[in-house]
XYZ file of C-alpha atoms in Angstrom:
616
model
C 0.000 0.000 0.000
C 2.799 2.385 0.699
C 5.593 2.517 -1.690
C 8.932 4.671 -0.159
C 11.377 6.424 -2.921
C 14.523 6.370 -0.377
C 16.121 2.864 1.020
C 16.991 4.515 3.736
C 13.487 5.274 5.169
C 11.595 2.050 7.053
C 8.153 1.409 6.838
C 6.271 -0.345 9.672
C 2.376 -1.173 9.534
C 0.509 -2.765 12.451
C -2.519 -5.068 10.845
C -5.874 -4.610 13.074
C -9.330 -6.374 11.846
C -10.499 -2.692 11.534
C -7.643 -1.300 9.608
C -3.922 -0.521 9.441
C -1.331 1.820 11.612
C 1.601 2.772 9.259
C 5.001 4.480 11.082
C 8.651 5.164 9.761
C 11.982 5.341 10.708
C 15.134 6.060 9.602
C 18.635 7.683 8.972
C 19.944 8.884 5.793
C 23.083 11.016 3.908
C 20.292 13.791 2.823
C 18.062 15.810 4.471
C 14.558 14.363 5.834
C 12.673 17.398 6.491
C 10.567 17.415 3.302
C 9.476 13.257 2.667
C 6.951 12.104 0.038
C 5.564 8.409 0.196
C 3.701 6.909 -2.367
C 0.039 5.385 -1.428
C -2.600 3.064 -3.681
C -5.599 5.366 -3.589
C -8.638 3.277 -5.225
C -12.026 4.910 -5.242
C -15.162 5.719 -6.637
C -16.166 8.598 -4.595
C -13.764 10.577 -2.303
C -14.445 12.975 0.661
C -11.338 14.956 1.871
C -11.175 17.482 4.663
C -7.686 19.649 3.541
C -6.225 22.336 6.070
C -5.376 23.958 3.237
C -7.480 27.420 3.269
C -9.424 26.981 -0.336
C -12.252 29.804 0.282
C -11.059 33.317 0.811
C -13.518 35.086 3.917
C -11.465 38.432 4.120
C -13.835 40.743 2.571
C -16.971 39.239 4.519
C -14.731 39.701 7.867
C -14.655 43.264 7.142
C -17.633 44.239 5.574
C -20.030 42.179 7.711
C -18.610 42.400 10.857
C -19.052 45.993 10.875
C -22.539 45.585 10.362
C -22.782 43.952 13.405
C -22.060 46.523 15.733
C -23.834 49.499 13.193
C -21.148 50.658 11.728
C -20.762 51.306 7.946
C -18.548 49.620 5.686
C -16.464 51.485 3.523
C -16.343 48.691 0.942
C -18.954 46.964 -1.434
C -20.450 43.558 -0.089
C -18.404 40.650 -1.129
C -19.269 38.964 -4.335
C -19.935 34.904 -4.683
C -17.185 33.196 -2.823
C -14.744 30.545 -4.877
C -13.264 27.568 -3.992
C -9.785 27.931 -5.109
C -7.838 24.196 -4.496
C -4.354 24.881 -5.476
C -0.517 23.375 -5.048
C 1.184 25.259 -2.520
C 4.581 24.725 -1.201
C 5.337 24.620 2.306
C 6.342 27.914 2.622
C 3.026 29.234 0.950
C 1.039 27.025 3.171
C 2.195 28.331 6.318
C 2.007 32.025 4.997
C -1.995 31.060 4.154
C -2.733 30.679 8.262
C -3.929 26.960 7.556
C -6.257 26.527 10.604
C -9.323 25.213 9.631
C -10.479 22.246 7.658
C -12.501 22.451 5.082
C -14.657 18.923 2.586
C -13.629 18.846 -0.731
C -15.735 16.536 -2.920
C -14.044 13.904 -5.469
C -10.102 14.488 -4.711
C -7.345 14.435 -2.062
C -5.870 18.341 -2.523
C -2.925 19.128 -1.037
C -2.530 19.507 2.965
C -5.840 17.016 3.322
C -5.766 15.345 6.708
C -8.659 12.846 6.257
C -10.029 11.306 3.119
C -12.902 8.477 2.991
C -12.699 6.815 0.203
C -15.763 4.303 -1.350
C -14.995 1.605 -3.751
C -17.572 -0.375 -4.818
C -19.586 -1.484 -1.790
C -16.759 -1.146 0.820
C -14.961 1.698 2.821
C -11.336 3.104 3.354
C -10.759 6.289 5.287
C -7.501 7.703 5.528
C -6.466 9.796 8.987
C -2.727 11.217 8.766
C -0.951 12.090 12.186
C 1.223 14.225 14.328
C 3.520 12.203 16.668
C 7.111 11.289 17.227
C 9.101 13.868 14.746
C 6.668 14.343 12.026
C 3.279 15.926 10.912
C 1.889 14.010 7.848
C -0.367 14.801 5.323
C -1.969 13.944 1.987
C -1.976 14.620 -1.531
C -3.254 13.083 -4.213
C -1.473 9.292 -4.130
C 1.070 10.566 -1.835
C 1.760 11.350 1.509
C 3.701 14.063 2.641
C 5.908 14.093 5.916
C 6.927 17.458 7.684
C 9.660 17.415 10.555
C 9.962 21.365 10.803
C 13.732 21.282 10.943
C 16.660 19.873 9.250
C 18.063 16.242 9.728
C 18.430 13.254 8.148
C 17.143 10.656 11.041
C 13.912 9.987 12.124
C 12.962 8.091 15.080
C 9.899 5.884 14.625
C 7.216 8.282 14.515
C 3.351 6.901 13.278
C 2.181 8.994 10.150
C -1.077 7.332 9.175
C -3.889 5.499 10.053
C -6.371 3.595 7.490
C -9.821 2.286 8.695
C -12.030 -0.342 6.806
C -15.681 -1.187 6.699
C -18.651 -1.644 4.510
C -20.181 1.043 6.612
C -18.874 4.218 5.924
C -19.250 6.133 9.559
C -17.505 2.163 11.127
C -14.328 3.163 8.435
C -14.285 6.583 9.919
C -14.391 5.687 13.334
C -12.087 2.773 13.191
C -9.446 5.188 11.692
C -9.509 7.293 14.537
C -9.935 4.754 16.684
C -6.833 3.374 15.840
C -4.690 5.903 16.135
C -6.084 6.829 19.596
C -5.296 3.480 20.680
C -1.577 2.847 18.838
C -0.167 6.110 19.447
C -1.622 6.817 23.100
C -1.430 10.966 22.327
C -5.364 11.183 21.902
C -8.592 9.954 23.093
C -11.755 9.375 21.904
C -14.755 12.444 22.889
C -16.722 9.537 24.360
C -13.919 8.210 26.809
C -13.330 12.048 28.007
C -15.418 14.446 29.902
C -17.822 16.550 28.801
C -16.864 20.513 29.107
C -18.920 21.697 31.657
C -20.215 24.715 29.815
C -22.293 22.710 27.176
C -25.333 21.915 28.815
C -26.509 26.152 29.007
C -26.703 28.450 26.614
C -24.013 31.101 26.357
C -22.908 34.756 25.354
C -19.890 35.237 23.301
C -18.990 39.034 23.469
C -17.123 39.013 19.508
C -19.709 39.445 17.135
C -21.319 42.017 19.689
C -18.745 44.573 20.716
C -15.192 43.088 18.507
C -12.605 44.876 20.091
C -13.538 47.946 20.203
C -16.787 48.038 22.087
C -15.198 45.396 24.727
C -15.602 46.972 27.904
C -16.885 46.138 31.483
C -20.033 48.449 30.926
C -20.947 47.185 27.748
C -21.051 43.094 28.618
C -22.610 43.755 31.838
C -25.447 45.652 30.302
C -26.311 42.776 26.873
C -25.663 39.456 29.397
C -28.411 41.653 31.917
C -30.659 42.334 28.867
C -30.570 39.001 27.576
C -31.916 37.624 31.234
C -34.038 40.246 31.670
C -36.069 39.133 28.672
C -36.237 35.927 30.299
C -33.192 34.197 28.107
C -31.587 32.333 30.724
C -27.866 32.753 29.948
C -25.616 29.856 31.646
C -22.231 30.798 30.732
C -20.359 33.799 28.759
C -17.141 34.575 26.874
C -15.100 37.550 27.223
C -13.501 37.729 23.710
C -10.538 39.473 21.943
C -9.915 43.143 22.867
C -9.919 42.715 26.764
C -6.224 43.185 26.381
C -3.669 46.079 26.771
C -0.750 46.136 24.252
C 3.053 46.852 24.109
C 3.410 47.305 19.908
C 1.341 43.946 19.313
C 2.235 41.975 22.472
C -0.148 41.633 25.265
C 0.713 43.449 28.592
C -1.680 43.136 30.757
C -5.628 44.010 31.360
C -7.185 47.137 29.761
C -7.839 49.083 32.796
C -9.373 51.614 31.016
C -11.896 48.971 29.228
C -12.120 46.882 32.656
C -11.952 49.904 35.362
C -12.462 47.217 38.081
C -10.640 44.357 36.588
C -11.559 41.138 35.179
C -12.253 39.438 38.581
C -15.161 42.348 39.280
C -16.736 41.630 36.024
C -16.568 37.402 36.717
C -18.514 38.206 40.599
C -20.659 41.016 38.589
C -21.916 38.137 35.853
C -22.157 35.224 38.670
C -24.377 37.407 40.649
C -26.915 37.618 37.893
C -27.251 34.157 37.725
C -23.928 32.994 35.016
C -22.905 30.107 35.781
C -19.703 29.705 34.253
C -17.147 32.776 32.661
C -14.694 31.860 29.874
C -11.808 34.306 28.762
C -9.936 34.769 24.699
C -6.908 34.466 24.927
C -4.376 32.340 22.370
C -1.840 29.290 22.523
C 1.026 32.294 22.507
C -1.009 34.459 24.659
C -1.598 37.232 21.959
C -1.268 37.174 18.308
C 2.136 39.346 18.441
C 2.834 37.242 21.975
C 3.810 38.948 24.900
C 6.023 41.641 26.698
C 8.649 40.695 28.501
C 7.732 42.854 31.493
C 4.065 40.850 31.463
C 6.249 37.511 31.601
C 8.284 38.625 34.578
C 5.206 40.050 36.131
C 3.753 36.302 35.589
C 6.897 35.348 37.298
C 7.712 32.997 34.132
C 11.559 32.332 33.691
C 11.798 30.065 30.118
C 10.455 31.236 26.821
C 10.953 31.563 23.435
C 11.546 34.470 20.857
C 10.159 34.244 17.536
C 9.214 36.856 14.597
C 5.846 36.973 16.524
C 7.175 37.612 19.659
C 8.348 36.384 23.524
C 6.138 32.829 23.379
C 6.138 30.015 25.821
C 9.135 27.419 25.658
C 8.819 24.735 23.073
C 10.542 22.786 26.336
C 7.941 20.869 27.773
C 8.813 21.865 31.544
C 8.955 25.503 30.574
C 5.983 25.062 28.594
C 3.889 23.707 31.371
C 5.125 26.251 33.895
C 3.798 29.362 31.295
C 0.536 28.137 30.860
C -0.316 27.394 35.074
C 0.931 30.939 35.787
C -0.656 32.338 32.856
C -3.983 30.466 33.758
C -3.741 31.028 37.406
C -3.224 34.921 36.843
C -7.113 35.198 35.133
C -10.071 34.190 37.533
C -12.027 32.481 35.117
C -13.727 29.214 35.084
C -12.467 28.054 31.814
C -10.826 29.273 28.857
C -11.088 29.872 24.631
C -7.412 29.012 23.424
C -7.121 30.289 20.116
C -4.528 30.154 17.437
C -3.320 26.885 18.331
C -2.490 26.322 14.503
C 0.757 28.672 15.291
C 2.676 25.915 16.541
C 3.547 24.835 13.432
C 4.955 28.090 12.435
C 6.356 29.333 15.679
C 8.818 26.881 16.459
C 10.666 26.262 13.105
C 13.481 24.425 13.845
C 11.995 22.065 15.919
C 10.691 18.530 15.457
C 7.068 19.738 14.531
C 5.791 16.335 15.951
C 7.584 16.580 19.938
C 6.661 20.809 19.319
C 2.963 19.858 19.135
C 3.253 17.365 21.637
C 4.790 19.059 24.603
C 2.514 22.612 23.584
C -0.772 20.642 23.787
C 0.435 18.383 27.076
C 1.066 21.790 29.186
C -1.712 23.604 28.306
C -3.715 20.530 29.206
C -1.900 20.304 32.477
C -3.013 23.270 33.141
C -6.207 23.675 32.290
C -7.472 19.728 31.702
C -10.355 20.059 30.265
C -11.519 23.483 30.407
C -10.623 24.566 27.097
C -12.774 25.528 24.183
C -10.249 24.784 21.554
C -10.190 27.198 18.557
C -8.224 27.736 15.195
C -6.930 24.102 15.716
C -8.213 21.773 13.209
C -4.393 20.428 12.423
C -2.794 17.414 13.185
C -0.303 18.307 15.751
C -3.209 20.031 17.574
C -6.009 17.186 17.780
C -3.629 14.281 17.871
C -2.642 15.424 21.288
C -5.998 15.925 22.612
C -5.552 13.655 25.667
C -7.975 15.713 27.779
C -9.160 18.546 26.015
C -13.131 17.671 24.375
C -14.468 20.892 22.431
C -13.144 22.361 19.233
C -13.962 24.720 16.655
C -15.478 22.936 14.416
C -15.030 25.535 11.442
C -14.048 29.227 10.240
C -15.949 31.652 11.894
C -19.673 32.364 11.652
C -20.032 35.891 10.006
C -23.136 37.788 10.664
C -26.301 38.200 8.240
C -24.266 36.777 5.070
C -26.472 34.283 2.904
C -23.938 32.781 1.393
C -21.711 32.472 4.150
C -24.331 31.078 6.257
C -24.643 28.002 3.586
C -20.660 27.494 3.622
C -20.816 28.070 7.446
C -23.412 24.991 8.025
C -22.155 22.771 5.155
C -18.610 23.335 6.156
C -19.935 22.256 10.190
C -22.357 18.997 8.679
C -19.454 17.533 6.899
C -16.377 18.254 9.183
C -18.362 16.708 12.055
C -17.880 13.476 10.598
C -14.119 13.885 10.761
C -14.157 15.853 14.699
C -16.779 14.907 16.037
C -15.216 11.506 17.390
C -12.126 13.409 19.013
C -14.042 15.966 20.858
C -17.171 17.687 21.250
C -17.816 19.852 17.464
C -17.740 23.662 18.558
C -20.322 25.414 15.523
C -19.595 28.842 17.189
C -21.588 31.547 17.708
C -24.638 33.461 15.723
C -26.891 36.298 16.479
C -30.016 35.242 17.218
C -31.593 38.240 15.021
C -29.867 37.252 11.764
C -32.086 36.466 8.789
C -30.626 33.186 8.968
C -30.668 32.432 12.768
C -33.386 29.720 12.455
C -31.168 27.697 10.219
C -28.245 28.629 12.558
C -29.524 27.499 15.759
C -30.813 24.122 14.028
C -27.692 23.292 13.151
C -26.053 24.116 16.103
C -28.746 21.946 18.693
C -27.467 18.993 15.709
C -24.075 19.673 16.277
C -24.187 18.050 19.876
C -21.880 20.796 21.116
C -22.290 24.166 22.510
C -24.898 26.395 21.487
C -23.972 30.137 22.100
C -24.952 33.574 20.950
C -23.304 36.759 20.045
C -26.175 39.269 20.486
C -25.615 43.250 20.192
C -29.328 44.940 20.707
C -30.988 42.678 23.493
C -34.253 44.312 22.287
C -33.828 42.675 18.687
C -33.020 39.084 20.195
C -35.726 36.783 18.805
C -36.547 35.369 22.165
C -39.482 32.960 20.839
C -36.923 31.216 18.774
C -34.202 30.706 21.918
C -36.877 29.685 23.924
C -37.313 26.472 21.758
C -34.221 25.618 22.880
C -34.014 26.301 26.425
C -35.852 24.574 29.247
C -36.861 26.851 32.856
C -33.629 25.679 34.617
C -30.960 26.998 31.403
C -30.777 23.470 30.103
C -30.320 23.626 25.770
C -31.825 20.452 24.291
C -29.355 18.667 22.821
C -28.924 15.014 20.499
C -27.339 12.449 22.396
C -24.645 12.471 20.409
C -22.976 14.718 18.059
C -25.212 14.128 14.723
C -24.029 13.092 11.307
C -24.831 13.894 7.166
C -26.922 10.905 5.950
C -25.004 7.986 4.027
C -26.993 9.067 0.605
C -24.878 12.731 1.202
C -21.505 11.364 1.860
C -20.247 12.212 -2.004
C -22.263 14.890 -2.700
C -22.246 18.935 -2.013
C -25.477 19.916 -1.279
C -24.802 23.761 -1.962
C -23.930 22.684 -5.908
C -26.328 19.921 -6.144
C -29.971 19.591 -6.274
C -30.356 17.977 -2.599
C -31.446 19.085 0.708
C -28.744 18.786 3.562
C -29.903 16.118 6.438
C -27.785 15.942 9.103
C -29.199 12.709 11.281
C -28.743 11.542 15.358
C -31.335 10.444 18.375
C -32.353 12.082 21.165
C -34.075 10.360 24.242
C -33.516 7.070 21.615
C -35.875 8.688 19.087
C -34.825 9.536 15.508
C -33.896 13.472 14.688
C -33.431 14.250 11.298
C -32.569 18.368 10.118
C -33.205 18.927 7.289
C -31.509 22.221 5.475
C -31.794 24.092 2.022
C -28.015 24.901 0.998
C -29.263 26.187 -2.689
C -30.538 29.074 -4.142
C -33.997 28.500 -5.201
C -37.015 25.865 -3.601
C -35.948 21.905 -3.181
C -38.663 19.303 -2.487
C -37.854 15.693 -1.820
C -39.509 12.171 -0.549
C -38.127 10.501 2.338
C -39.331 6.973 3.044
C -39.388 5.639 6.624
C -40.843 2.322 7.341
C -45.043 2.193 7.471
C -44.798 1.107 11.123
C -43.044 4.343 12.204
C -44.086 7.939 12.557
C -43.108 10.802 11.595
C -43.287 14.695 13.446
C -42.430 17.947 11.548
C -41.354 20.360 14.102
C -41.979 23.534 12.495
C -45.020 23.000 10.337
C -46.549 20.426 12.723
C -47.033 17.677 10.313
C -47.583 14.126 11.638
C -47.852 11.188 9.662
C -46.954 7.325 9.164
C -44.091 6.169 5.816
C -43.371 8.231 3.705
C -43.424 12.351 3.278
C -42.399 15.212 1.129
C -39.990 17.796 2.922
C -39.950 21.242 0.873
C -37.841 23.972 1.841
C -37.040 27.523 0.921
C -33.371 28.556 0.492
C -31.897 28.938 3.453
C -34.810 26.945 5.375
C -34.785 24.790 8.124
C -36.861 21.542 9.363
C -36.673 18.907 12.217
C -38.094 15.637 12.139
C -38.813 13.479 14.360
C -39.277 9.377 13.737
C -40.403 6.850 16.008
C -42.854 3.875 17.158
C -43.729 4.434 20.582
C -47.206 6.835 21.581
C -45.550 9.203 23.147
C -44.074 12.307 20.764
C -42.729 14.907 23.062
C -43.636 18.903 23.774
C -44.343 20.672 20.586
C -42.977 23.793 21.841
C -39.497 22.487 21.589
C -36.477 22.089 18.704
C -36.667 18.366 19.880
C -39.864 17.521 21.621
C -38.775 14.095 23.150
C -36.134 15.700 25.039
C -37.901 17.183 28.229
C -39.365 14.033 28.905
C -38.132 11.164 30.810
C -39.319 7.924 29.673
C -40.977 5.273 32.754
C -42.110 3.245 30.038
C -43.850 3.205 26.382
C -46.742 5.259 27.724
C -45.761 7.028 30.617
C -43.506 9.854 31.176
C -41.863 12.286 33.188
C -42.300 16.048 32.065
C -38.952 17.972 32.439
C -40.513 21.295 31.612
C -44.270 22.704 31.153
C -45.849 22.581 27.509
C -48.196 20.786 25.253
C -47.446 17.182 25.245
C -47.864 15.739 22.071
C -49.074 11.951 21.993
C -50.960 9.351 19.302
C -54.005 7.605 19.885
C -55.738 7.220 17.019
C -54.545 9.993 15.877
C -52.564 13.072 17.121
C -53.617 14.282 20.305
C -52.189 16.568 22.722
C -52.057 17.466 26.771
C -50.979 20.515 28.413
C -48.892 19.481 31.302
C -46.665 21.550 34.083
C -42.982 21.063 34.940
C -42.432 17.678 36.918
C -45.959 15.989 35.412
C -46.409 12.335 35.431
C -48.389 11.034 32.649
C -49.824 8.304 30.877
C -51.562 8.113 28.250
């Protein structure tokens, strides 16, 4: 399967019923730091996710963004955006800011770090790693190895991991799988613990304020409108722009944003009911790092200078004693580490592989799990996720952009198959007032992650809509697991072809199907469920038995729920099986007060209060 150009270089694979580990070694007269390996690639279809950034957002960031906080853009809307897939060196690839992953349909570009592959009725999928020395990644037939520095040995490092099936989601999971299990560096999202911050709904303040409207006054006054109006908000985010700079490193605290300092605002928010308070910062602690007078204020004796400033240690020890001093210095309960795709480019020189490895362990150390892990969909990021279990799942939402909001929930559905196994998919944040928020907050209850909001004008959020969502105690319904694009969608782009986006998972053991309209003018299809079963629209209130018709308008949004037993759910929420507690096939326990929806005959319904048992 893999074919090596140089003698030198040893191959090793590790044979497993569900698939293959592959790892090299070895020492030769040239340099090793750029390695190409030949691979059999046999398929039919192909679905890659590539790091490499093949859809330009810059003009959206600007001209949209300012929207969002009323201000007026000095430039014309963006036009249409392209995919552009191109051949980049290393050098170029690093200069793009490759932190995201994005599908690609019917190839392996350059920089792809997971491929599945279908030929005939069977299933290959192809996950490249960070460990030992290396970062590996696909292109094409080949696979590419990065060490970061120069040398010409390699210790045994693994590079990729191949999973097999004739079920596509078993040859995806079985990849991962494996290389959780051979190379120890990762774990599964199910066998770590869930961040404590998903259950609520939360407040992000970027979309909102940016930096230049971050101040004390102004979060205190949105999170205090947002519960005044009765949307229970469990946790918030104190975004970029908090910080005071020295050129572009970070210094310190804005005292003239945050008068009081941050540890007034944390008590100010937890005494209106917050649960939870999360603070921006990055893996380097600022995009331009920091001053060396905040360092020795911090107390911290090793780090690193780079062209983007003083950085922690690529030494693990120093590493790990940056990030506890860093992390003890901020009284929050958990934190949003951005950037984390840096490491690759911060500590040329170094064995890219050990780099990512002794970055990711101390921040871990210090914060376990209390990280909401952003800009990090590469390699020598996720492959060291030992206990961190919530990650960005894409590039950032940008507000009140049609075509943007497609990309943004296409690009979510399909990386989710990939990320969704390593930790909790992060769909980020929306305002609830966008044209688009219905189809936003759909996607993000089917993401199985957190749901959040980035709300300005308090008196514009569409509280009806959050409310479908939300139960009385701040609980946001939620799949029981991270859902998944239907198997007859695995090949296809549903924003160039004629077919509606479903995105598929259970909840309470009942089937949830969202259904989403990615194109520009009105889909219809059939779905066929067997004659025994039922189905419930959500949103138009349809109930029926086999087979329906779903038709959507662009940019639309529908949830249906499938099952056999007589009891539905509450109509008044997203997914109405999830407030109730099941004592058997006909009774139930109501978590929350609405209309409980039931058949008998036909479709009948209850009203019932908070803490109800009924039968019916």
């Amino acid at each position: 399967m893999i074919k090596v150009k140089k003698d030198c270089i040893n191959v090793r694979v590790q044979e497993f019923t569900e698939g293959k580990v592959f790892s090299l070694s070895g020492e030769c007269n040239s340099s090793l730091s750029d390695l190409e390996l030949e691979i059999d690639i046999e398929a039919d279809e192909i679905l890659s996710f590539t790091t490499q950034q093949i859809y330009s957002y810059s003009k959206a960031f600007s001209y949209y963004n300012k929207l969002a906080v009323d201000e007026i853009p000095s430039e014309e809307p963006p036009k249409e955006v392209i995919e552009q897939i191109r051949s980049l060196s290393h050098d170029e690839y690093i200069k793009s800011v490759p932190c995201w992953i994005y599908p690609v349909f019917g190839m392996i570009p350059d920089y792809t770090v997971f491929s599945l592959l279908k030929k005939g009725k069977n299933y290959t999928a192809l996950m490249t790693l960070s460990n030992g020395e290396i970062t590996a990644y696909l292109s094409g037939n080949r696979v590419k190895i990065y060490t970061g520095y120069e040398t010409t040995k390699i210790n045994e490092s693994y590079f990729l991991s191949v999973g097999v099936s004739n079920n596509p989601y078993e040859a995806i999971m079985n990849a991962i799988a494996l290389a959780s299990r051979v190379t120890r560096t990762f774990r599964l999202r199910v066998e770590k613990k869930t961040p404590k911050f998903i259950d609520g709904l939360g407040w992000c303040s970027w979309n909102a304020l940016l930096t230049k409207d971050l101040n004390e006054e102004n979060v205190i006054k949105i999170v205090k409108g947002l519960l005044d109006r009765g949307v229970k908000i469990s946790w918030v985010i104190i975004d970029d722009g908090w910080q005071e700079l020295e050129g572009k490193a970070m210094k310190g605290v804005d005292r003239k944003k945050f008068p009081h300092g941050l540890d007034y605002l944390v008590r100010s928010l937890k005494e209106m009911g917050v649960k939870y308070v999360g603070l921006w910062t990055t893996i380097n602690g600022y995009w331009g790092g920091m001053s060396e007078r905040f360092l020795k204020e911090l107390g911290v004796k090793e780090y690193y200078s780079t062209d983007e400033g003083l950085v922690p240690s690529p030494k693990l020890e120093g590493a790990i004693e940056f990030y506890i001093k860093f992390f003890r210095y901020f009284p929050f309960d958990f934190f949003k580490v951005d950037n984390q795709w840096v490491i690759h480019k911060l500590y040329k020189g170094f064995p890219i592989g050990i780099i990512g490895r002794n970055i990711q362990l101390a921040l871990q150390f210090a914060l376990w799990d209390n990280i909401l892990n952003c800009m990090s969909m590469t390699p020598e990021n996720y492959c060291n996720y030992f206990y961190s279990n919530v990650m960005r799942n894409s590039n950032d939402y940008i507000p009140f952009w049609k075509e943007g909001a497609k990309l943004h929930i296409l690009f979510n559905a399909y990386n989710s198959l990939f990320t969704s196994h390593i930790a909790y998919p992060d769909f980020d944040m929306f305002i609830s007032y966008d044209p688009y928020a219905k189809a936003h907050l759909v996607a993000r209850v089917f993401s199985g992650g957190p749901v959040y909001i980035t709300d300005r004008h308090t008196e514009k959020t569409e509280v009806k809509l959050l409310r479908r969502v939300l139960l009385s105690n701040g609980e946001v319904v939620r799949l029981d697991s991270p859902g998944v694009v239907t198997e007859d969608l695995l090949f296809k782009n549903p924003m160039k072809e004629e077919v509606l986006l479903k995105i598929r998972g259970t909840v309470r053991g009942y089937v949830a199907i969202a259904f989403f309209n990615l194109n520009d003018h009105e889909i219809e299809e059939e779905f066929d469920i067997e004659q025994s079963k039922w189905y419930y629209k959500v949103f138009s209130s349809e109930f029926g038995f086999g087979k329906f018709k779903m038709k959507l308008k662009e940019l639309d949004s529908e949830v249906v729920i499938i099952g056999d037993k007589p009891l539905i759910g509450l109509k008044e929420y997203l997914l109405p099986p999830y407030p109730l507690e099941l004592v058997n096939e006909k009774t139930v326990v109501t978590r929350a007060e609405g209309t409980l929806l039931y058949f008998n005959g036909g479709l009948k319904e209850v009203k019932v209060k908070e803490g109800s048992i009924v039968s019916v």
